[in-house]
Short mmCIF file of C-alpha atoms in Angstrom, two decimals:
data_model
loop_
_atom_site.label_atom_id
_atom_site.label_comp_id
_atom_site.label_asym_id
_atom_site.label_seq_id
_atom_site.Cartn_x
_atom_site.Cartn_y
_atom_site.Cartn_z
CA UNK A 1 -106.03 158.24 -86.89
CA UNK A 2 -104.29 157.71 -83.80
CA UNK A 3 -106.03 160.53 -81.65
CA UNK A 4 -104.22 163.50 -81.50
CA UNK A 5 -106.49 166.38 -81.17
CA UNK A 6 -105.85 170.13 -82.46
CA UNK A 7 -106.67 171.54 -79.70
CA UNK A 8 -109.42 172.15 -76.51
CA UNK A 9 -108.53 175.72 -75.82
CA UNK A 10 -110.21 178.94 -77.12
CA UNK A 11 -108.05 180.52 -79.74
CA UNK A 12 -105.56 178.12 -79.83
CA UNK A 13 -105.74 176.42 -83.31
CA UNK A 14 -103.02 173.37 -82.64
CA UNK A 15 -102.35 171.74 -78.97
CA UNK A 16 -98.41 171.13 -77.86
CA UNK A 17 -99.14 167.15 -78.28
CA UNK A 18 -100.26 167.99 -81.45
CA UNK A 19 -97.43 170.23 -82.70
CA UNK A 20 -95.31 167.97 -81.14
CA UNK A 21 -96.37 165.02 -83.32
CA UNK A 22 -96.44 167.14 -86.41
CA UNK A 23 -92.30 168.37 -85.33
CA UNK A 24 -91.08 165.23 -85.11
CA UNK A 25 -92.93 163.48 -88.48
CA UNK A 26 -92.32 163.61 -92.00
CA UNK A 27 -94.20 162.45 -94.85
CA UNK A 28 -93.46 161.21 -98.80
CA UNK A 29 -96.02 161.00 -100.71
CA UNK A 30 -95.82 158.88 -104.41
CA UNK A 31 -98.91 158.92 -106.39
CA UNK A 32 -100.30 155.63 -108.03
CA UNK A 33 -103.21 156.63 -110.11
CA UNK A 34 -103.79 158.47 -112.90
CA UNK A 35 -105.19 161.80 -111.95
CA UNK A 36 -109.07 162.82 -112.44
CA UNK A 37 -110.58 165.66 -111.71
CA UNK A 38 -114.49 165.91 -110.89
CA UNK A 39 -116.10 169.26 -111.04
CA UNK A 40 -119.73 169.87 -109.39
CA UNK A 41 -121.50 172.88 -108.36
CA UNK A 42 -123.65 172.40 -105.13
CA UNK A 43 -125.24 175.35 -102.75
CA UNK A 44 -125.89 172.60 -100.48
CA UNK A 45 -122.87 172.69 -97.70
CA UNK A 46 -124.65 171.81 -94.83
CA UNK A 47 -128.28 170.67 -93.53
CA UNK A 48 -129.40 173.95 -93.33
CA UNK A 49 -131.59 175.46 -96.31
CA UNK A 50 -129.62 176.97 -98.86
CA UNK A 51 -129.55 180.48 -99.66
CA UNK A 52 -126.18 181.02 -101.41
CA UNK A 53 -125.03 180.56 -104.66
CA UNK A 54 -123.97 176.75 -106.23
CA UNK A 55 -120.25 176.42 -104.86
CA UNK A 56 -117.40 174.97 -106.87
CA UNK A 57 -115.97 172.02 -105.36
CA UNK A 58 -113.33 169.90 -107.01
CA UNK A 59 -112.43 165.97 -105.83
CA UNK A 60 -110.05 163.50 -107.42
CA UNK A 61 -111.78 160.17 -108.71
CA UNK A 62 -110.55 157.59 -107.28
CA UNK A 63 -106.94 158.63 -106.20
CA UNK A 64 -104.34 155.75 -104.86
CA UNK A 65 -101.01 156.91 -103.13
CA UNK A 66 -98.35 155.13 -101.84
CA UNK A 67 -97.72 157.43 -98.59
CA UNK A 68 -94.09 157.21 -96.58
CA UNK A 69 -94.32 157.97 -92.64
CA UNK A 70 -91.22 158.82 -90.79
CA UNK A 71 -91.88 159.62 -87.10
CA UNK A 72 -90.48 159.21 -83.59
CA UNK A 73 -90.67 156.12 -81.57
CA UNK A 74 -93.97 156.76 -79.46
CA UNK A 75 -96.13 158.29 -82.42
CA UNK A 76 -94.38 155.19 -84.73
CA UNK A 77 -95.80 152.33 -82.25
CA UNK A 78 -99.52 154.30 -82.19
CA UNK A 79 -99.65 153.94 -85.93
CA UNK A 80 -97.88 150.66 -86.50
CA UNK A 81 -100.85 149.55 -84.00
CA UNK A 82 -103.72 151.12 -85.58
CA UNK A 83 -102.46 150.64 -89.33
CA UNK A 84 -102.10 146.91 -88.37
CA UNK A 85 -105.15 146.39 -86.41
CA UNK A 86 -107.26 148.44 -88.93
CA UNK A 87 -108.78 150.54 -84.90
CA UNK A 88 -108.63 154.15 -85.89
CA UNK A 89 -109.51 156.97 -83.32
CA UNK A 90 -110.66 159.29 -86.26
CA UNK A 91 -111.55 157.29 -89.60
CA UNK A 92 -108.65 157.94 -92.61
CA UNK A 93 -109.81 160.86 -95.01
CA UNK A 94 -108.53 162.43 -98.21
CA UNK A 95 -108.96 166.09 -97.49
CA UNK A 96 -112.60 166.88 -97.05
CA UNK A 97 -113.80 164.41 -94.64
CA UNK A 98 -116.39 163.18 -96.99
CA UNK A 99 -113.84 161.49 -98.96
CA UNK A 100 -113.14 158.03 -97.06
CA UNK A 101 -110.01 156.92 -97.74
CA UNK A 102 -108.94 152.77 -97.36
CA UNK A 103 -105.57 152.00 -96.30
CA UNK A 104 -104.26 148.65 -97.13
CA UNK A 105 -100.31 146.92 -97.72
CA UNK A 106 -98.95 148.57 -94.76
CA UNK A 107 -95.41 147.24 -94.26
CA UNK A 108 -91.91 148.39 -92.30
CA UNK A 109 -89.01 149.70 -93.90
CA UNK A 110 -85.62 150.73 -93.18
CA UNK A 111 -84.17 153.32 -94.83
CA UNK A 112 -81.24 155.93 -95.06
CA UNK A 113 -80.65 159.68 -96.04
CA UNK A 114 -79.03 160.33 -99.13
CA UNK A 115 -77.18 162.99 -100.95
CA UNK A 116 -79.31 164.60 -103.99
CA UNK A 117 -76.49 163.34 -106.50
CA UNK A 118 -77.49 160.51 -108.59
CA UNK A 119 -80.83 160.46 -106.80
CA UNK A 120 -84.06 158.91 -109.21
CA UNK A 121 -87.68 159.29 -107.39
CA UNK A 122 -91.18 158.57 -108.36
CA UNK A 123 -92.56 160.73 -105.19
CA UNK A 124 -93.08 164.28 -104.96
CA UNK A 125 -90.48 166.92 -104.44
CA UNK A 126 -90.60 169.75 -102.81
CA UNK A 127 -89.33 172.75 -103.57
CA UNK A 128 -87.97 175.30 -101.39
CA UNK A 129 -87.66 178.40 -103.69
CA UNK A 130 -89.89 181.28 -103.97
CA UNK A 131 -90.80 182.10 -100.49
CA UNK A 132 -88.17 180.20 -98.56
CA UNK A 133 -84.68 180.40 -100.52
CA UNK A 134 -84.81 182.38 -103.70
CA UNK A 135 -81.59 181.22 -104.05
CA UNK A 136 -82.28 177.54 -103.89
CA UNK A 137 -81.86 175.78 -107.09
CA UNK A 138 -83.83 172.35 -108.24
CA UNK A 139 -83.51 170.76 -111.55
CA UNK A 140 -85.03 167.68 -112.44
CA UNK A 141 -84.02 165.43 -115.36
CA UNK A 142 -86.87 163.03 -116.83
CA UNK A 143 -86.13 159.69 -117.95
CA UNK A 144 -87.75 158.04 -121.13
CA UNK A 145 -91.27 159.29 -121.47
CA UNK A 146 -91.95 160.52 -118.28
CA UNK A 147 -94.73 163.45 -117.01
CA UNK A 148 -95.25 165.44 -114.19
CA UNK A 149 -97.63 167.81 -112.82
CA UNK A 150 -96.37 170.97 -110.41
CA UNK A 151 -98.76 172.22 -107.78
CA UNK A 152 -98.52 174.92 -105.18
CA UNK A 153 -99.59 174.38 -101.77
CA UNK A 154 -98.97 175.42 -98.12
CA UNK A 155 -96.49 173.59 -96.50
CA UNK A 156 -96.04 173.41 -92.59
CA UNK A 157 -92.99 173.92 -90.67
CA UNK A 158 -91.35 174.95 -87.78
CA UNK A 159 -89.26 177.97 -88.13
CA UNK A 160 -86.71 178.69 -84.85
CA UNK A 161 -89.56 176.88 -82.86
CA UNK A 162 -91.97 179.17 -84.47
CA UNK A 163 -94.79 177.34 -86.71
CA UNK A 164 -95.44 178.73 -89.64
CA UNK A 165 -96.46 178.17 -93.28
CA UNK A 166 -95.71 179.08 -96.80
CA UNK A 167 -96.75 178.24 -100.15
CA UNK A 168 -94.35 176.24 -102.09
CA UNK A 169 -94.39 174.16 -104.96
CA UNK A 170 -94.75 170.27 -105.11
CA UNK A 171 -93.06 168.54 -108.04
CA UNK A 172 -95.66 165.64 -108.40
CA UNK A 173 -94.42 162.79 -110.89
CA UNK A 174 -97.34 160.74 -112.85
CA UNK A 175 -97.42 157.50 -114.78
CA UNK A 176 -95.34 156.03 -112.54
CA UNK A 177 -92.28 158.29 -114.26
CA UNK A 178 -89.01 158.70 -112.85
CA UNK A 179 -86.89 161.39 -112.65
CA UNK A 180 -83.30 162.02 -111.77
CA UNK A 181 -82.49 165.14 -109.56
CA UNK A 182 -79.51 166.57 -111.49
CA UNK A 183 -78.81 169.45 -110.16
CA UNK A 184 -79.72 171.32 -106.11
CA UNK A 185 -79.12 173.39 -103.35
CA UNK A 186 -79.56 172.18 -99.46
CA UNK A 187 -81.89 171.60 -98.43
CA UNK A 188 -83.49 173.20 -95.28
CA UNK A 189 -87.41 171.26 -95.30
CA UNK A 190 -86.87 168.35 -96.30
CA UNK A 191 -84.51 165.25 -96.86
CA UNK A 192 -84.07 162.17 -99.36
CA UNK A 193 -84.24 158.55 -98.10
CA UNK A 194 -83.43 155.77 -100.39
CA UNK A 195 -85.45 152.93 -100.84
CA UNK A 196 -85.06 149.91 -102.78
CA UNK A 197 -83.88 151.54 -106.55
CA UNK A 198 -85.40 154.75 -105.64
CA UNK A 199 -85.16 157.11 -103.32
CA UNK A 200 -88.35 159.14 -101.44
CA UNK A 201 -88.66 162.97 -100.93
CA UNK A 202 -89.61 163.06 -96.92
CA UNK A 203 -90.86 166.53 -95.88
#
């Protein structure tokens, strides 16, 4: 939204302003809908004639987040300026360019880390077992009638300067549940803020 490109050069996949930006940012993410699913087949991907089989494609209906930006000063004052002014470089998207996304209720906040103990979230967690710590341990406590789904996807980071990628899973709270984090190990990815009653998974 604010301009940052990947990248100009041949072969290069991410420019230094852009790795920059994505070093010194972190995200929480807190979903507000109800999840649905569409499923359509289509063999048309592009304006060319199609000659390929119908491809599965898969888009939420109608998905509303509330979506947590941490980042330093320079990249904060871009944002603030376009979120405010509604002037994007690159219009907002969810995912797949072809799904517009609005953004609306943008507002300042100040917030502080927090240890995991006594911690209750609506956002998503992350966990960073499996391919990062085997040894890290998450447990997560529901309170009254509460639901969650748990999705795996690749999450970005920079390893001794070195960025790199694994697949990890995303503890994604729906219904507007809460749950309590009862029980984990530090964490290396990511880091709890607390805001207002609850507190925000930043990664």
């Amino acid at each position: 939204m604010i301009g940052i490109k990947r990248s100009d050069q041949l072969g290069d996949i991410y420019s230094e302003e852009y790795l920059d930006f994505f070093k010194q940012t972190s995200i929480g993410i807190q979903l507000e809908s109800i999840p649905k699913k569409v499923v359509y087949f289509t063999n048309h991907r592009s304006i060319k004639e199609a000659k390929t089989k119908p491809f599965k494609t898969e888009v939420v209906e109608n998905p509303r987040y509330t979506i947590y930006v941490d980042t330093e000063k320079k990249y904060f004052e871009k944002l603030s300026t376009a979120l405010t002014k509604n002037e994007f470089v690159y219009s907002p998207y969810l995912g797949h360019a072809y799904c517009p996304a609005s953004i609306f209720d943008v507002i300042e906040l100040d917030a502080k880390v927090v240890d995991f103990k006594d911690v209750y979230t609506k956002c998503v967690v992350l966990d960073e077992s499996e391919t990062i710590d085997p040894n890290f341990i998450l447990k997560m406590i529901s309170k009254d009638e509460s639901s969650l789904m748990i999705e795996r996807h690749i999450h970005h980071f920079f390893n001794d300067e070195k960025f790199d990628g694994r697949v990890l899973k995303h503890w994604i709270p729906i219904n507007n549940s809460i749950y309590k984090i009862e029980r984990e190990s530090p964490r290396k990815l990511s880091k709890f803020y607390k805001i207002g009653e609850h507190s925000v998974c930043m990664y």
